[in-house]
mmCIF file of C-alpha atoms and ligand atoms in Angstrom:
data_model
loop_
_atom_site.group_PDB
_atom_site.id
_atom_site.type_symbol
_atom_site.label_atom_id
_atom_site.label_comp_id
_atom_site.label_asym_id
_atom_site.label_seq_id
_atom_site.Cartn_x
_atom_site.Cartn_y
_atom_site.Cartn_z
ATOM 1 C CA MET E 1125 -80.217 190.437 73.628
ATOM 2 C CA ILE E 1126 -82.956 192.242 75.820
ATOM 3 C CA LYS E 1127 -82.786 195.972 76.315
ATOM 4 C CA MET E 1128 -85.165 197.620 78.481
ATOM 5 C CA LYS E 1129 -84.487 201.762 79.237
ATOM 6 C CA ASP E 1130 -87.099 203.328 81.656
ATOM 7 C CA ILE E 1131 -89.781 201.244 80.802
ATOM 8 C CA SER E 1132 -93.275 201.710 82.080
ATOM 9 C CA MET E 1133 -96.708 200.494 81.490
ATOM 10 C CA VAL E 1134 -99.463 202.007 82.921
ATOM 11 C CA TYR E 1135 -102.830 199.823 82.064
ATOM 12 C CA ASP E 1136 -106.109 201.948 81.013
ATOM 13 C CA ASN E 1137 -107.892 201.432 84.278
ATOM 14 C CA GLY E 1138 -104.339 203.242 85.419
ATOM 15 C CA ALA E 1139 -102.481 200.393 86.783
ATOM 16 C CA ILE E 1140 -98.687 200.940 86.467
ATOM 17 C CA ALA E 1141 -97.516 197.472 85.894
ATOM 18 C CA LEU E 1142 -93.849 198.394 85.215
ATOM 19 C CA ASP E 1143 -92.505 201.342 86.961
ATOM 20 C CA LYS E 1144 -88.520 203.098 84.573
ATOM 21 C CA VAL E 1145 -88.343 199.105 84.750
ATOM 22 C CA ASN E 1146 -83.911 199.253 83.672
ATOM 23 C CA ILE E 1147 -82.703 196.216 82.242
ATOM 24 C CA ASN E 1148 -80.445 194.319 79.853
ATOM 25 C CA ILE E 1149 -79.905 191.169 79.010
ATOM 26 C CA THR E 1150 -76.727 189.195 77.141
ATOM 27 C CA ARG E 1151 -76.558 186.619 74.868
ATOM 28 C CA GLY E 1152 -76.377 183.622 76.091
ATOM 29 C CA GLU E 1153 -77.938 184.719 79.705
ATOM 30 C CA PHE E 1154 -80.189 182.667 82.158
ATOM 31 C CA VAL E 1155 -82.586 184.789 83.919
ATOM 32 C CA PHE E 1156 -85.082 183.967 86.744
ATOM 33 C CA ILE E 1157 -88.035 187.388 87.026
ATOM 34 C CA VAL E 1158 -89.822 186.059 90.692
ATOM 35 C CA GLY E 1159 -91.762 188.320 92.014
ATOM 36 C CA THR E 1160 -95.179 187.746 94.380
ATOM 37 C CA SER E 1161 -98.569 187.724 92.264
ATOM 38 C CA GLY E 1162 -99.256 191.043 90.643
ATOM 39 C CA ALA E 1163 -95.236 192.191 90.192
ATOM 40 C CA GLY E 1164 -95.816 192.537 86.804
ATOM 41 C CA LYS E 1165 -94.313 189.543 85.637
ATOM 42 C CA SER E 1166 -97.135 188.439 82.627
ATOM 43 C CA THR E 1167 -97.034 192.595 81.784
ATOM 44 C CA PHE E 1168 -92.804 191.919 81.340
ATOM 45 C CA ILE E 1169 -93.285 188.895 79.459
ATOM 46 C CA LYS E 1170 -96.210 190.482 77.058
ATOM 47 C CA LEU E 1171 -93.927 192.849 76.585
ATOM 48 C CA LEU E 1172 -90.884 191.156 74.941
ATOM 49 C CA LEU E 1173 -93.463 189.362 73.103
ATOM 50 C CA ARG E 1174 -94.775 192.712 71.450
ATOM 51 C CA GLU E 1175 -98.846 191.487 72.328
ATOM 52 C CA ILE E 1176 -98.764 194.647 74.720
ATOM 53 C CA LEU E 1177 -96.669 197.769 73.263
ATOM 54 C CA PRO E 1178 -94.979 199.322 77.114
ATOM 55 C CA THR E 1179 -96.771 203.210 77.751
ATOM 56 C CA SER E 1180 -92.781 205.071 77.913
ATOM 57 C CA GLY E 1181 -89.665 203.874 76.930
ATOM 58 C CA LEU E 1182 -87.302 201.806 74.979
ATOM 59 C CA LEU E 1183 -87.613 198.060 74.226
ATOM 60 C CA VAL E 1184 -85.219 196.292 72.001
ATOM 61 C CA VAL E 1185 -85.749 192.771 71.791
ATOM 62 C CA ASN E 1186 -83.639 190.571 69.746
ATOM 63 C CA GLY E 1187 -82.088 193.727 67.334
ATOM 64 C CA TYR E 1188 -85.625 194.917 67.382
ATOM 65 C CA ASN E 1189 -87.024 197.886 68.229
ATOM 66 C CA ILE E 1190 -90.435 197.469 69.157
ATOM 67 C CA ASN E 1191 -92.057 200.531 70.437
ATOM 68 C CA ASN E 1192 -90.744 201.337 66.458
ATOM 69 C CA MET E 1193 -90.787 198.845 64.113
ATOM 70 C CA SER E 1194 -93.144 197.481 61.360
ATOM 71 C CA THR E 1195 -96.175 195.104 61.315
ATOM 72 C CA ARG E 1196 -93.935 193.480 58.529
ATOM 73 C CA GLU E 1197 -90.875 192.699 60.813
ATOM 74 C CA LEU E 1198 -93.572 191.244 63.984
ATOM 75 C CA PRO E 1199 -93.639 187.487 62.255
ATOM 76 C CA TYR E 1200 -89.752 187.978 62.469
ATOM 77 C CA LEU E 1201 -89.298 189.155 65.947
ATOM 78 C CA ARG E 1202 -91.914 186.000 67.001
ATOM 79 C CA ARG E 1203 -90.071 183.248 64.963
ATOM 80 C CA SER E 1204 -86.519 184.458 67.326
ATOM 81 C CA LEU E 1205 -88.729 184.267 70.530
ATOM 82 C CA GLY E 1206 -89.203 180.245 71.907
ATOM 83 C CA VAL E 1207 -92.605 179.921 74.080
ATOM 84 C CA ILE E 1208 -93.310 178.257 76.597
ATOM 85 C CA PHE E 1209 -96.538 178.814 79.032
ATOM 86 C CA GLN E 1210 -97.777 176.888 82.387
ATOM 87 C CA ASP E 1211 -100.073 175.073 80.798
ATOM 88 C CA TYR E 1212 -98.709 173.883 77.591
ATOM 89 C CA ARG E 1213 -101.630 175.635 74.793
ATOM 90 C CA LEU E 1214 -100.921 172.396 72.991
ATOM 91 C CA LEU E 1215 -103.564 171.701 69.538
ATOM 92 C CA PRO E 1216 -105.291 168.638 71.562
ATOM 93 C CA ASN E 1217 -106.416 167.577 67.893
ATOM 94 C CA LYS E 1218 -102.911 166.862 66.975
ATOM 95 C CA THR E 1219 -99.952 164.226 67.746
ATOM 96 C CA VAL E 1220 -96.627 165.275 69.234
ATOM 97 C CA TYR E 1221 -94.955 165.413 66.057
ATOM 98 C CA GLU E 1222 -97.450 167.170 64.475
ATOM 99 C CA ASN E 1223 -97.770 170.740 67.373
ATOM 100 C CA VAL E 1224 -93.578 170.409 67.153
ATOM 101 C CA ALA E 1225 -94.045 170.313 62.317
ATOM 102 C CA PHE E 1226 -96.662 173.436 62.740
ATOM 103 C CA ALA E 1227 -94.355 175.336 64.441
ATOM 104 C CA MET E 1228 -92.225 175.001 61.118
ATOM 105 C CA ARG E 1229 -95.497 174.655 58.225
ATOM 106 C CA VAL E 1230 -96.631 177.613 59.792
ATOM 107 C CA ILE E 1231 -93.039 179.245 57.987
ATOM 108 C CA GLU E 1232 -92.796 177.418 54.747
ATOM 109 C CA SER E 1233 -90.033 175.419 56.416
ATOM 110 C CA PRO E 1234 -89.539 172.988 53.610
ATOM 111 C CA ARG E 1235 -90.161 168.821 54.016
ATOM 112 C CA ARG E 1236 -87.317 166.986 53.768
ATOM 113 C CA LEU E 1237 -85.694 170.056 57.084
ATOM 114 C CA ILE E 1238 -89.188 170.027 59.339
ATOM 115 C CA LEU E 1239 -88.977 165.936 59.152
ATOM 116 C CA ARG E 1240 -85.156 166.230 60.059
ATOM 117 C CA SER E 1241 -85.663 168.929 62.761
ATOM 118 C CA VAL E 1242 -88.152 167.680 64.382
ATOM 119 C CA ASN E 1243 -87.127 164.982 64.767
ATOM 120 C CA SER E 1244 -84.203 166.044 66.797
ATOM 121 C CA VAL E 1245 -85.867 168.569 68.715
ATOM 122 C CA LEU E 1246 -87.870 165.400 70.077
ATOM 123 C CA ASP E 1247 -85.419 163.820 70.581
ATOM 124 C CA ILE E 1248 -83.749 166.563 72.623
ATOM 125 C CA VAL E 1249 -86.728 166.530 74.749
ATOM 126 C CA GLY E 1250 -86.363 162.831 75.174
ATOM 127 C CA LEU E 1251 -90.003 162.368 73.764
ATOM 128 C CA ARG E 1252 -89.480 160.727 70.205
ATOM 129 C CA GLU E 1253 -90.508 157.405 70.905
ATOM 130 C CA LYS E 1254 -94.096 159.242 71.819
ATOM 131 C CA TYR E 1255 -94.553 161.234 68.350
ATOM 132 C CA LYS E 1256 -97.608 159.982 67.557
ATOM 133 C CA CYS E 1257 -99.632 160.241 70.879
ATOM 134 C CA PHE E 1258 -102.634 162.941 71.380
ATOM 135 C CA PRO E 1259 -101.299 166.034 73.970
ATOM 136 C CA SER E 1260 -104.724 164.254 75.816
ATOM 137 C CA GLN E 1261 -102.352 160.577 76.320
ATOM 138 C CA LEU E 1262 -99.398 162.017 77.632
ATOM 139 C CA SER E 1263 -98.669 163.668 81.634
ATOM 140 C CA GLY E 1264 -97.990 166.612 82.301
ATOM 141 C CA GLY E 1265 -94.503 167.684 82.292
ATOM 142 C CA GLU E 1266 -94.631 165.127 78.630
ATOM 143 C CA GLN E 1267 -96.944 167.945 77.334
ATOM 144 C CA GLN E 1268 -94.395 170.560 79.089
ATOM 145 C CA ARG E 1269 -90.890 168.866 77.058
ATOM 146 C CA VAL E 1270 -93.569 169.363 74.110
ATOM 147 C CA ALA E 1271 -94.289 172.427 74.175
ATOM 148 C CA ILE E 1272 -90.569 172.610 74.219
ATOM 149 C CA ALA E 1273 -89.802 170.414 71.570
ATOM 150 C CA ARG E 1274 -92.139 173.369 69.785
ATOM 151 C CA ALA E 1275 -90.509 176.302 71.161
ATOM 152 C CA ILE E 1276 -85.978 175.627 70.038
ATOM 153 C CA VAL E 1277 -86.860 173.719 66.346
ATOM 154 C CA ASN E 1278 -86.709 176.694 64.722
ATOM 155 C CA ASN E 1279 -83.753 177.821 66.158
ATOM 156 C CA PRO E 1280 -84.266 181.026 68.470
ATOM 157 C CA SER E 1281 -81.902 182.564 70.133
ATOM 158 C CA VAL E 1282 -84.125 183.546 73.343
ATOM 159 C CA ILE E 1283 -86.632 181.183 75.518
ATOM 160 C CA ILE E 1284 -89.916 182.793 76.728
ATOM 161 C CA ALA E 1285 -91.079 180.512 79.911
ATOM 162 C CA ASP E 1286 -93.817 181.434 82.186
ATOM 163 C CA GLU E 1287 -94.236 179.931 84.936
ATOM 164 C CA PRO E 1288 -93.490 176.530 83.129
ATOM 165 C CA THR E 1289 -93.039 174.741 85.980
ATOM 166 C CA GLY E 1290 -96.051 176.008 87.284
ATOM 167 C CA ASN E 1291 -98.477 172.667 87.210
ATOM 168 C CA LEU E 1292 -95.630 169.938 87.407
ATOM 169 C CA ASP E 1293 -94.041 168.181 91.258
ATOM 170 C CA PRO E 1294 -90.996 169.189 91.861
ATOM 171 C CA GLU E 1295 -89.369 165.860 90.890
ATOM 172 C CA THR E 1296 -91.241 166.709 86.370
ATOM 173 C CA SER E 1297 -89.935 170.007 87.114
ATOM 174 C CA TRP E 1298 -86.524 169.776 87.571
ATOM 175 C CA GLU E 1299 -86.684 167.261 84.438
ATOM 176 C CA ILE E 1300 -87.941 169.969 82.575
ATOM 177 C CA MET E 1301 -85.127 172.509 84.130
ATOM 178 C CA ASP E 1302 -82.876 169.672 82.606
ATOM 179 C CA ILE E 1303 -83.727 170.310 79.374
ATOM 180 C CA PHE E 1304 -83.560 174.882 79.774
ATOM 181 C CA GLN E 1305 -79.787 174.159 81.768
ATOM 182 C CA ARG E 1306 -79.144 171.956 78.279
ATOM 183 C CA ILE E 1307 -80.851 174.251 76.117
ATOM 184 C CA ASN E 1308 -79.116 177.384 77.815
ATOM 185 C CA ALA E 1309 -75.686 175.169 77.853
ATOM 186 C CA VAL E 1310 -75.728 175.349 73.399
ATOM 187 C CA GLY E 1311 -75.966 179.238 74.386
ATOM 188 C CA THR E 1312 -79.634 179.517 73.607
ATOM 189 C CA THR E 1313 -81.134 182.731 76.313
ATOM 190 C CA ILE E 1314 -83.323 181.530 78.493
ATOM 191 C CA VAL E 1315 -85.972 183.467 80.584
ATOM 192 C CA MET E 1316 -88.205 182.659 83.340
ATOM 193 C CA ALA E 1317 -90.648 183.901 85.221
ATOM 194 C CA THR E 1318 -91.704 181.374 88.269
ATOM 195 C CA HIS E 1319 -92.540 180.683 91.862
ATOM 196 C CA ASP E 1320 -90.316 178.453 92.079
ATOM 197 C CA ARG E 1321 -88.117 179.250 95.328
ATOM 198 C CA THR E 1322 -86.334 175.436 95.075
ATOM 199 C CA ILE E 1323 -85.735 175.838 91.734
ATOM 200 C CA VAL E 1324 -84.101 179.461 91.830
ATOM 201 C CA ASP E 1325 -82.237 179.389 94.731
ATOM 202 C CA THR E 1326 -81.353 175.919 94.339
ATOM 203 C CA MET E 1327 -79.963 176.630 90.283
ATOM 204 C CA GLN E 1328 -78.447 180.218 91.392
ATOM 205 C CA LYS E 1329 -78.695 181.867 87.994
ATOM 206 C CA ARG E 1330 -79.066 185.607 87.121
ATOM 207 C CA VAL E 1331 -82.120 187.324 89.746
ATOM 208 C CA ILE E 1332 -84.114 189.704 88.454
ATOM 209 C CA ALA E 1333 -87.399 190.399 91.932
ATOM 210 C CA ILE E 1334 -89.948 192.023 90.747
ATOM 211 C CA GLU E 1335 -91.953 194.360 93.211
ATOM 212 C CA ASN E 1336 -94.754 195.919 92.324
ATOM 213 C CA GLY E 1337 -94.089 197.498 88.614
ATOM 214 C CA ARG E 1338 -89.755 198.103 89.614
ATOM 215 C CA ILE E 1339 -87.352 195.858 89.956
ATOM 216 C CA ILE E 1340 -86.180 195.971 93.712
ATOM 217 C CA ARG E 1341 -82.752 192.946 92.898
ATOM 218 C CA ASP E 1342 -80.901 192.244 89.871
ATOM 219 C CA GLU E 1343 -78.628 189.540 91.398
ATOM 220 C CA ALA E 1344 -75.631 187.670 89.064
ATOM 221 C CA SER E 1345 -75.935 184.024 90.775
ATOM 222 C CA GLY E 1346 -78.495 184.834 93.478
ATOM 223 C CA GLY E 1347 -82.097 182.559 95.330
ATOM 224 C CA TYR E 1348 -85.327 183.513 95.195
ATOM 225 C CA GLY E 1349 -85.201 186.579 98.785
ATOM 226 C CA TYR E 1350 -86.756 186.705 101.521
ATOM 227 C CA GLU E 1351 -88.643 189.773 100.566
ATOM 228 C CA THR E 1352 -90.975 187.846 97.417
HETATM 229 P P1 ADP T 2369 -97.718 189.169 87.764
HETATM 230 O O1 ADP T 2369 -97.469 188.061 86.489
HETATM 231 O O2 ADP T 2369 -96.964 189.420 88.468
HETATM 232 O O3 ADP T 2369 -99.105 188.342 88.599
HETATM 233 P P2 ADP T 2369 -98.452 191.000 86.030
HETATM 234 O O4 ADP T 2369 -98.236 191.560 84.934
HETATM 235 O O5 ADP T 2369 -99.768 190.232 85.566
HETATM 236 O O6 ADP T 2369 -98.172 190.624 87.481
HETATM 237 O O7 ADP T 2369 -99.786 192.245 86.653
HETATM 238 C C1 ADP T 2369 -98.857 193.315 87.123
HETATM 239 C C2 ADP T 2369 -100.465 194.801 87.653
HETATM 240 O O8 ADP T 2369 -100.971 194.942 87.116
HETATM 241 C C3 ADP T 2369 -101.745 194.119 88.684
HETATM 242 O O9 ADP T 2369 -101.364 194.879 89.481
HETATM 243 C C4 ADP T 2369 -102.367 193.710 87.686
HETATM 244 O O10 ADP T 2369 -104.222 194.252 87.892
HETATM 245 C C5 ADP T 2369 -101.986 194.275 86.332
HETATM 246 N N1 ADP T 2369 -102.540 194.580 85.136
HETATM 247 C C6 ADP T 2369 -102.429 193.356 84.641
HETATM 248 N N2 ADP T 2369 -102.647 193.093 83.583
HETATM 249 C C7 ADP T 2369 -103.882 194.237 83.167
HETATM 250 C C8 ADP T 2369 -104.987 194.533 81.916
HETATM 251 N N3 ADP T 2369 -105.412 194.261 81.729
HETATM 252 N N4 ADP T 2369 -105.691 195.273 83.004
HETATM 253 C C9 ADP T 2369 -105.769 195.816 83.933
HETATM 254 N N5 ADP T 2369 -104.207 196.455 84.904
HETATM 255 C C10 ADP T 2369 -104.211 195.005 84.545
#
């Protein structure tokens, strides 16, 4: 699914954000990426999405060689990834239904399939009855659930979540994690960057800890740790 071999990322100003990182993430894994601010987590995620290109090393995501793929292939890479951010990033002038349907319209899915798929993912996140609401009429947790519905509607094999519970209270955060667990249980790989110690310690999933651009720990079933 995701393979990094000696991946380094040096920004134009000389900042070394990642330094020879080696990682393998296989299908169906649930992985937390932890580390203090400035450790390199966002850089890691931007590389997976091909928002930036690594300075050196080999990166393969869902079979696409990030350094060596054509722009024609880029939409297919992006479609194979579902992305969720801390700040939800919904379209404010579209309803819940339209926010989710939009992800299918841009890839020109047939109307009937859109109707069926959007209803199905709104069921999964428990928001079917709110399909007519606008984002401003929803709580933070509900908005994040719409973002999750949008991320999964095209059946991506990997979900990438950058601090998805960062703006939510503990109870709502657990509702979001419950949805992630269910998505993971049907085989979707989850890669989640987080600062939430309680969630990481409680879930006991794989933990990759980054510090100063290096992996300082990679545990199959770990906790948040003291050092990060
Ligand atoms: P995190 O997400 O863990 O807070 P980042 O990946 O954002 O860490 O940052 C890692 C390092 O790279 C930091 O030293 C940061 O200052 C630097 N950095 C991040 N983005 C840029 C950029 N666009 N230009 C220059 N330096 C950057």
